[in-house]
Coordinates of C-alpha atoms and ligand atoms in Angstrom, one line a residue:
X1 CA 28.8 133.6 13.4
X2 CA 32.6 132.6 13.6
X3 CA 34.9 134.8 12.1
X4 CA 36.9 134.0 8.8
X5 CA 40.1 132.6 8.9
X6 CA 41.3 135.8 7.4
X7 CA 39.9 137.8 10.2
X8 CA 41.6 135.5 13.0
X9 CA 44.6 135.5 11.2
X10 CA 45.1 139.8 10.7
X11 CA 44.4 139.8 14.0
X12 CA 47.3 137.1 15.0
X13 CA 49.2 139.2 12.8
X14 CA 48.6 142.1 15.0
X15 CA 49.5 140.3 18.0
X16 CA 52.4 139.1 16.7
X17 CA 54.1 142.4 15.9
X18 CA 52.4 144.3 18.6
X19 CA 54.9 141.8 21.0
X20 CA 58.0 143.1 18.8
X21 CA 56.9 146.8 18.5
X22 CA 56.3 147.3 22.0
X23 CA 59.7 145.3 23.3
X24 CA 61.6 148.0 20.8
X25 CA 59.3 150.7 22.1
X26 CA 60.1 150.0 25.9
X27 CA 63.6 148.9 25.4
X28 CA 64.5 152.3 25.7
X29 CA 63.5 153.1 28.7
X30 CA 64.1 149.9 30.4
X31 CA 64.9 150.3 34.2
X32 CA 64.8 154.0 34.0
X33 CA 62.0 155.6 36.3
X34 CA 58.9 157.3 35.0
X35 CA 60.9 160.7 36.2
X36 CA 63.9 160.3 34.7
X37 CA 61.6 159.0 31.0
X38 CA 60.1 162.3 31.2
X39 CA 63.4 164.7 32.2
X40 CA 64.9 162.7 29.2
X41 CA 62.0 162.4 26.5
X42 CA 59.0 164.5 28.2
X43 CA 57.2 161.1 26.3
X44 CA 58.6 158.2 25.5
X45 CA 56.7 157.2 22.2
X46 CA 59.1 156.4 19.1
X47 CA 61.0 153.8 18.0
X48 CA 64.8 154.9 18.5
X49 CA 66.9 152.0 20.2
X50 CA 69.6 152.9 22.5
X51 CA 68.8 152.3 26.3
X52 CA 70.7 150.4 28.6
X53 CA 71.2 147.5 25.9
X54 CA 72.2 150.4 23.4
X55 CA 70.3 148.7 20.9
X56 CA 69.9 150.1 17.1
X57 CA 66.8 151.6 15.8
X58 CA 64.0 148.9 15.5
X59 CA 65.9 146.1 17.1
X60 CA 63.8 144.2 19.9
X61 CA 65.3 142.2 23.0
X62 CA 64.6 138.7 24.1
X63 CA 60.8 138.8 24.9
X64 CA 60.0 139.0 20.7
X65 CA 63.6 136.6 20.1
X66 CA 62.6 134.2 22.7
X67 CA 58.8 133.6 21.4
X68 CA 60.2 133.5 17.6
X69 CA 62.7 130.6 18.8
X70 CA 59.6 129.4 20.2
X71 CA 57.4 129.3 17.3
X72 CA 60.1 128.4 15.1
X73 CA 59.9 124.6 17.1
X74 CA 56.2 124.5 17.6
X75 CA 56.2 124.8 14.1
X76 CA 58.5 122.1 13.7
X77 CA 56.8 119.7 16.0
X78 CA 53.8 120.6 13.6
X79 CA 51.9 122.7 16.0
X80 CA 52.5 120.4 18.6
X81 CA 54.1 122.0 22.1
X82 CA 56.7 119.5 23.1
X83 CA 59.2 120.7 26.2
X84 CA 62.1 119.0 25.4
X85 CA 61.9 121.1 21.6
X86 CA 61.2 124.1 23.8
X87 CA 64.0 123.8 25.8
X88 CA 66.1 122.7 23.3
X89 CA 65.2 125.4 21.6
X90 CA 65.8 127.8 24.0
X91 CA 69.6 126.0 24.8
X92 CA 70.1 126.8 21.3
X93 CA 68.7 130.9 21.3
X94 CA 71.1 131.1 24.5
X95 CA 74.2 129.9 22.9
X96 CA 73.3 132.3 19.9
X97 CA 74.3 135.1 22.7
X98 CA 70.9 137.1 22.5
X99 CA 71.6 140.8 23.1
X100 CA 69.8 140.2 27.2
X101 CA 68.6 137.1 29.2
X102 CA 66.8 137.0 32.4
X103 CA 68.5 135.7 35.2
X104 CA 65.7 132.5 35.8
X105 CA 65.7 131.6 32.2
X106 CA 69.7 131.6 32.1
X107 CA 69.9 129.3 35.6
X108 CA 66.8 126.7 34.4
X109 CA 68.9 126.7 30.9
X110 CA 72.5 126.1 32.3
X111 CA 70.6 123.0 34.4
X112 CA 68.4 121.8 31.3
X113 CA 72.0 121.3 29.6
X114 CA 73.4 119.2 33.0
X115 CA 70.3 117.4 33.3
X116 CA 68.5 116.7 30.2
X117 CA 65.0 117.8 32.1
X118 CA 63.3 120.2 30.1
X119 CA 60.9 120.6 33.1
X120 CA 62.3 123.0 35.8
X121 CA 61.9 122.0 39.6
X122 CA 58.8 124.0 40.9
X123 CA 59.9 127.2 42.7
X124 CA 58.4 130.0 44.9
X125 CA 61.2 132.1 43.9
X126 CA 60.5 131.7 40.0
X127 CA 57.9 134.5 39.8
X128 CA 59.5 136.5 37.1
X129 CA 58.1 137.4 33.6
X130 CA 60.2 135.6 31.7
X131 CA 57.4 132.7 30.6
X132 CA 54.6 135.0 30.1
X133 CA 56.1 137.1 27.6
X134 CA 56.7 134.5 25.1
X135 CA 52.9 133.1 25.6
X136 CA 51.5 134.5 22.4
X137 CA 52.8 131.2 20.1
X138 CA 51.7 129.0 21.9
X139 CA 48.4 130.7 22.2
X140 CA 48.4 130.9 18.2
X141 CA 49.4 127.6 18.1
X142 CA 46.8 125.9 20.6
X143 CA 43.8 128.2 19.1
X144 CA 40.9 126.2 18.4
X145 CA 41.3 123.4 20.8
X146 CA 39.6 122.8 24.4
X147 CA 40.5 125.0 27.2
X148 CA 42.1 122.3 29.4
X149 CA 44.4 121.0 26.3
X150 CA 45.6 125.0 25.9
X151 CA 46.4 125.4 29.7
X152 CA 48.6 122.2 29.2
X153 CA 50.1 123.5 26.0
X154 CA 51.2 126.6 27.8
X155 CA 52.4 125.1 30.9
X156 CA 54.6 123.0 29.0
X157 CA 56.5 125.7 27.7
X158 CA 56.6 128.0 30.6
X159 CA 57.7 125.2 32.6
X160 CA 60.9 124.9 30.9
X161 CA 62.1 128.1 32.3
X162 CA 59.4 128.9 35.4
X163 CA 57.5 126.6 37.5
X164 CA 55.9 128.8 39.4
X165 CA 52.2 128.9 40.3
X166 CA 51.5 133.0 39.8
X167 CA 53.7 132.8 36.4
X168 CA 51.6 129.9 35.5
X169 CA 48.0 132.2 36.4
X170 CA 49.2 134.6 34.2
X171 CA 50.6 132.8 31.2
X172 CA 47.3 131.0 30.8
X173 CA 45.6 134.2 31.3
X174 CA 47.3 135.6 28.5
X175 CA 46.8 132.9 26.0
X176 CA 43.5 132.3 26.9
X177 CA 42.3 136.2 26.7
X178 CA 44.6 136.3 23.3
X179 CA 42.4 133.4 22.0
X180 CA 39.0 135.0 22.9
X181 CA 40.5 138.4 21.2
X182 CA 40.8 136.5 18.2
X183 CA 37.8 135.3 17.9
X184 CA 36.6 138.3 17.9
X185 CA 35.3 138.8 21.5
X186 CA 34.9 142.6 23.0
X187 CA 37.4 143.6 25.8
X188 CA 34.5 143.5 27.9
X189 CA 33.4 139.9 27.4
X190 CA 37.3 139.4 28.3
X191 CA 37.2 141.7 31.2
X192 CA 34.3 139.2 33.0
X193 CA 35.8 136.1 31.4
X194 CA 39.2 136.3 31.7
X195 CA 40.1 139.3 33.9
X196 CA 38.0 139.0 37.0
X197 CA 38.5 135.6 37.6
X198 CA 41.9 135.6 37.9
X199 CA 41.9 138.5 40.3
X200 CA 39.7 136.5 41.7
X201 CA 41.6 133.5 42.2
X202 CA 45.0 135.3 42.6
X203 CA 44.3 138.5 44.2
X204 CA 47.7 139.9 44.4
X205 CA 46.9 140.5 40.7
X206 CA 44.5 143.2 41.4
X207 CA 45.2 146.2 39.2
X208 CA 42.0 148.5 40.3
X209 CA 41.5 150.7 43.7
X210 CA 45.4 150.7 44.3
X211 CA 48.3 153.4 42.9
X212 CA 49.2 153.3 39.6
X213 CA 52.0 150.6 39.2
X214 CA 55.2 152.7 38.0
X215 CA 57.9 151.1 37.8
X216 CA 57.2 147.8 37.3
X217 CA 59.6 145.1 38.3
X218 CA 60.0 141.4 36.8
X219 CA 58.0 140.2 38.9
X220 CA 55.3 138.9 36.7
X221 CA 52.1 140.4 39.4
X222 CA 53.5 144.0 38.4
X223 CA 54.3 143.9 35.3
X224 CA 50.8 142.1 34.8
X225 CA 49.1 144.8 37.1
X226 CA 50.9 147.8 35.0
X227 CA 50.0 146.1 31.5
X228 CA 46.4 145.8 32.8
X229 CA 45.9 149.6 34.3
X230 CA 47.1 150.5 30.6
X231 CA 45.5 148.1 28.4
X232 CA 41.7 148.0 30.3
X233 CA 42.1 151.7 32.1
X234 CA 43.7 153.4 29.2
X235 CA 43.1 151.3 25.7
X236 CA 43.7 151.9 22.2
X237 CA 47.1 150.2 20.9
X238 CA 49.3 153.2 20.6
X239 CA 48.0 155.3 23.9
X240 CA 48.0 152.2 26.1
X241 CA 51.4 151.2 25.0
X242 CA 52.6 154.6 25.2
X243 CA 51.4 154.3 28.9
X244 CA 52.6 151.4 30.0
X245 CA 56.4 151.9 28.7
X246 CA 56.3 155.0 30.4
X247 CA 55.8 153.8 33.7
X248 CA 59.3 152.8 33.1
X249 CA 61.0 149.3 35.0
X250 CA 60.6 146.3 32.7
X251 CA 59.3 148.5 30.1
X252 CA 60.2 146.3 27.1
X253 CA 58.1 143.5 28.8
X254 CA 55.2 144.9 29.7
X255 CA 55.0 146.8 26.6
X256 CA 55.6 143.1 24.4
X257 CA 52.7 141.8 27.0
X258 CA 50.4 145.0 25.9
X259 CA 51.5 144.9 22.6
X260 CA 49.9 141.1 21.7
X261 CA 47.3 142.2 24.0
X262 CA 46.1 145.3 22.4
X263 CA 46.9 143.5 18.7
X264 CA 44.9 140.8 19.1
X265 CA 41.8 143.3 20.6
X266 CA 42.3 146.5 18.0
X267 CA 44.1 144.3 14.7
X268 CA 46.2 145.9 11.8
X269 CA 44.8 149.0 11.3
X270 CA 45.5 149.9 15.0
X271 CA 49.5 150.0 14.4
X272 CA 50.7 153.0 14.1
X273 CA 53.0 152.8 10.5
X274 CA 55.5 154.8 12.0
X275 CA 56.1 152.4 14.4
X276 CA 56.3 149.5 11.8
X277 CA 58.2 151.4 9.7
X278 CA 61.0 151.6 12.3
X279 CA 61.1 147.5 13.2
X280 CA 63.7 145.7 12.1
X281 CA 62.2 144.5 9.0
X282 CA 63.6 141.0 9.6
X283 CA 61.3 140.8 12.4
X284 CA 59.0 142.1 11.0
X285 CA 58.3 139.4 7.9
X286 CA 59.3 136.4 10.7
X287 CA 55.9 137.9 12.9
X288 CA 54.5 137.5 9.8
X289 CA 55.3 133.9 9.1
X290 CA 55.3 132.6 12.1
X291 CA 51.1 134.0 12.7
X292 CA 50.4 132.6 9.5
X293 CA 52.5 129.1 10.1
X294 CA 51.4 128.7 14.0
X295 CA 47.2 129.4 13.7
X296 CA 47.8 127.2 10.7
X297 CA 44.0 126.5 8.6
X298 CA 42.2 126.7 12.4
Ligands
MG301 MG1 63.7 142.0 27.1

């Protein structure tokens, strides 16, 4: 039987502010290396800003500020994914002066404003995870609706930024596992679904039989190889995002990716109040909306 719409939704919810609490978990310990997290925390697993962005208590970076600018014009284009209102709407977030920006969504941004294409030209150097972290609306948004339609849907957005064949792997990845968790599907009907067949297809993705990926750089393969070793090896929403931020590198990023991850799998009752006590409460209620808005009646 198909889950309620209420169901679904709690679990969108989840995902949504999974994203924000683990970018302010790992902001903290953002390029810092899993020796230098534990000489300075012993474990990194609280909510207290600072870091190299020396941000306040609760406040998140650009993985949760990008997707909400995101959302914000999906929801506007009624649920529809249009490129030019993503990159318009990601012009707009970048003139705002967000607190970081990756170096490949600043350069396809400066040339969006020079050219007017909100597609980037396809590059082999454009593997970073600057697309796949702000998956999760359009995931919410496209829920429901044939595979091949979602894979276009998230294309579309990541292409404003990255055209890049591995980023492209793992952002319909992503949505596509997000959309199976909230339906309700076990992490090991995922696991064969999802999981195998992109290691599969991409091998460079595999996350099994090789060291455990500290450090993770940009480069969407390891930050997707750390946030799987945590989220399938490790599980359970606060232990696996405690993991994977503490592996250090471009902590805020793979914990956002766990965090939607392990929200849309575990729901609600899986994050820790602590935690959600400490976001920025603005954030907070616009993960709220914006679940609510984007999976729309579904
Ligand atoms: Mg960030």
């Amino acid at each position: 039987m198909a889950p309620a719409r209420a169901e679904i939704l709690a679990r969108a919810e989840a995902a949504y502010l999974g994203l924000a609490l683990g970018d302010a978990l790992g902001a903290t310990v953002e390029f810092m290396t899993p020796r230098e997290i534990a000489r300075e925390f012993g474990v990194h697993r609280d909510i207290t800003g600072g870091g190299w962005l020396r941000l306040k208590p609760g406040r998140v970076t650009d993985d949760t500020t990008m997707s909400l600018a995101l959302g914000e014009a999906i929801i506007n284009d009624r649920g529809e994914v249009r490129a030019l209102s993503c990159a318009r709407a990601f012009d707009a977030w970048m003139r705002a002066k967000p607190v970081d920006i990756g170096n490949t969504v600043r350069r396809n941004l400066v040339a969006f404003r020079r050219s007017g294409d909100p597609e980037a030209p396809p590059s082999e150097q454009d593997a970073g995870n600057g697309a796949a972290m702000r998956v999760l609306p359009v995931a919410l948004a496209s829920f429901g609706r044939p595979e091949a339609e979602v894979r276009v849907c998230v294309r579309a957005q990541a292409h404003v930024t990255h055209h890049n064949a591995m980023s492209d792997a793992a952002c319909e990845f992503l949505a596509l596992a997000l959309q199976d968790f909230l339906r309700g599907d076990s992490l090991r009907e995922v696991f064969l679904r999802r999981v195998q067949p992109l290691v599969t297809a991409h091998p460079a993705f595999a996350f099994r039989g090789r060291p455990r990926r500290e450090y993770p750089s940009g480069w969407v393969v390891e930050t997707l190889q750390a946030v799987l070793q945590s989220f399938i090896d490790v599980g359970g929403f606060e232990s696996c995002l405690v993991d994977v931020v503490n592996r250090g590198g471009d902590a805020d990023t793979t914990g956002a990716i766990a965090g939607m991850l392990c929200g849309a799998l575990y729901g609600m009752a899986a994050l820790p109040p602590r935690w959600l006590k400490a976001l920025d409460p603005k954030v907070r209620a616009a993960c709220s909306d914006q679940a609510r808005s984007l999976l729309g009646p579904c």
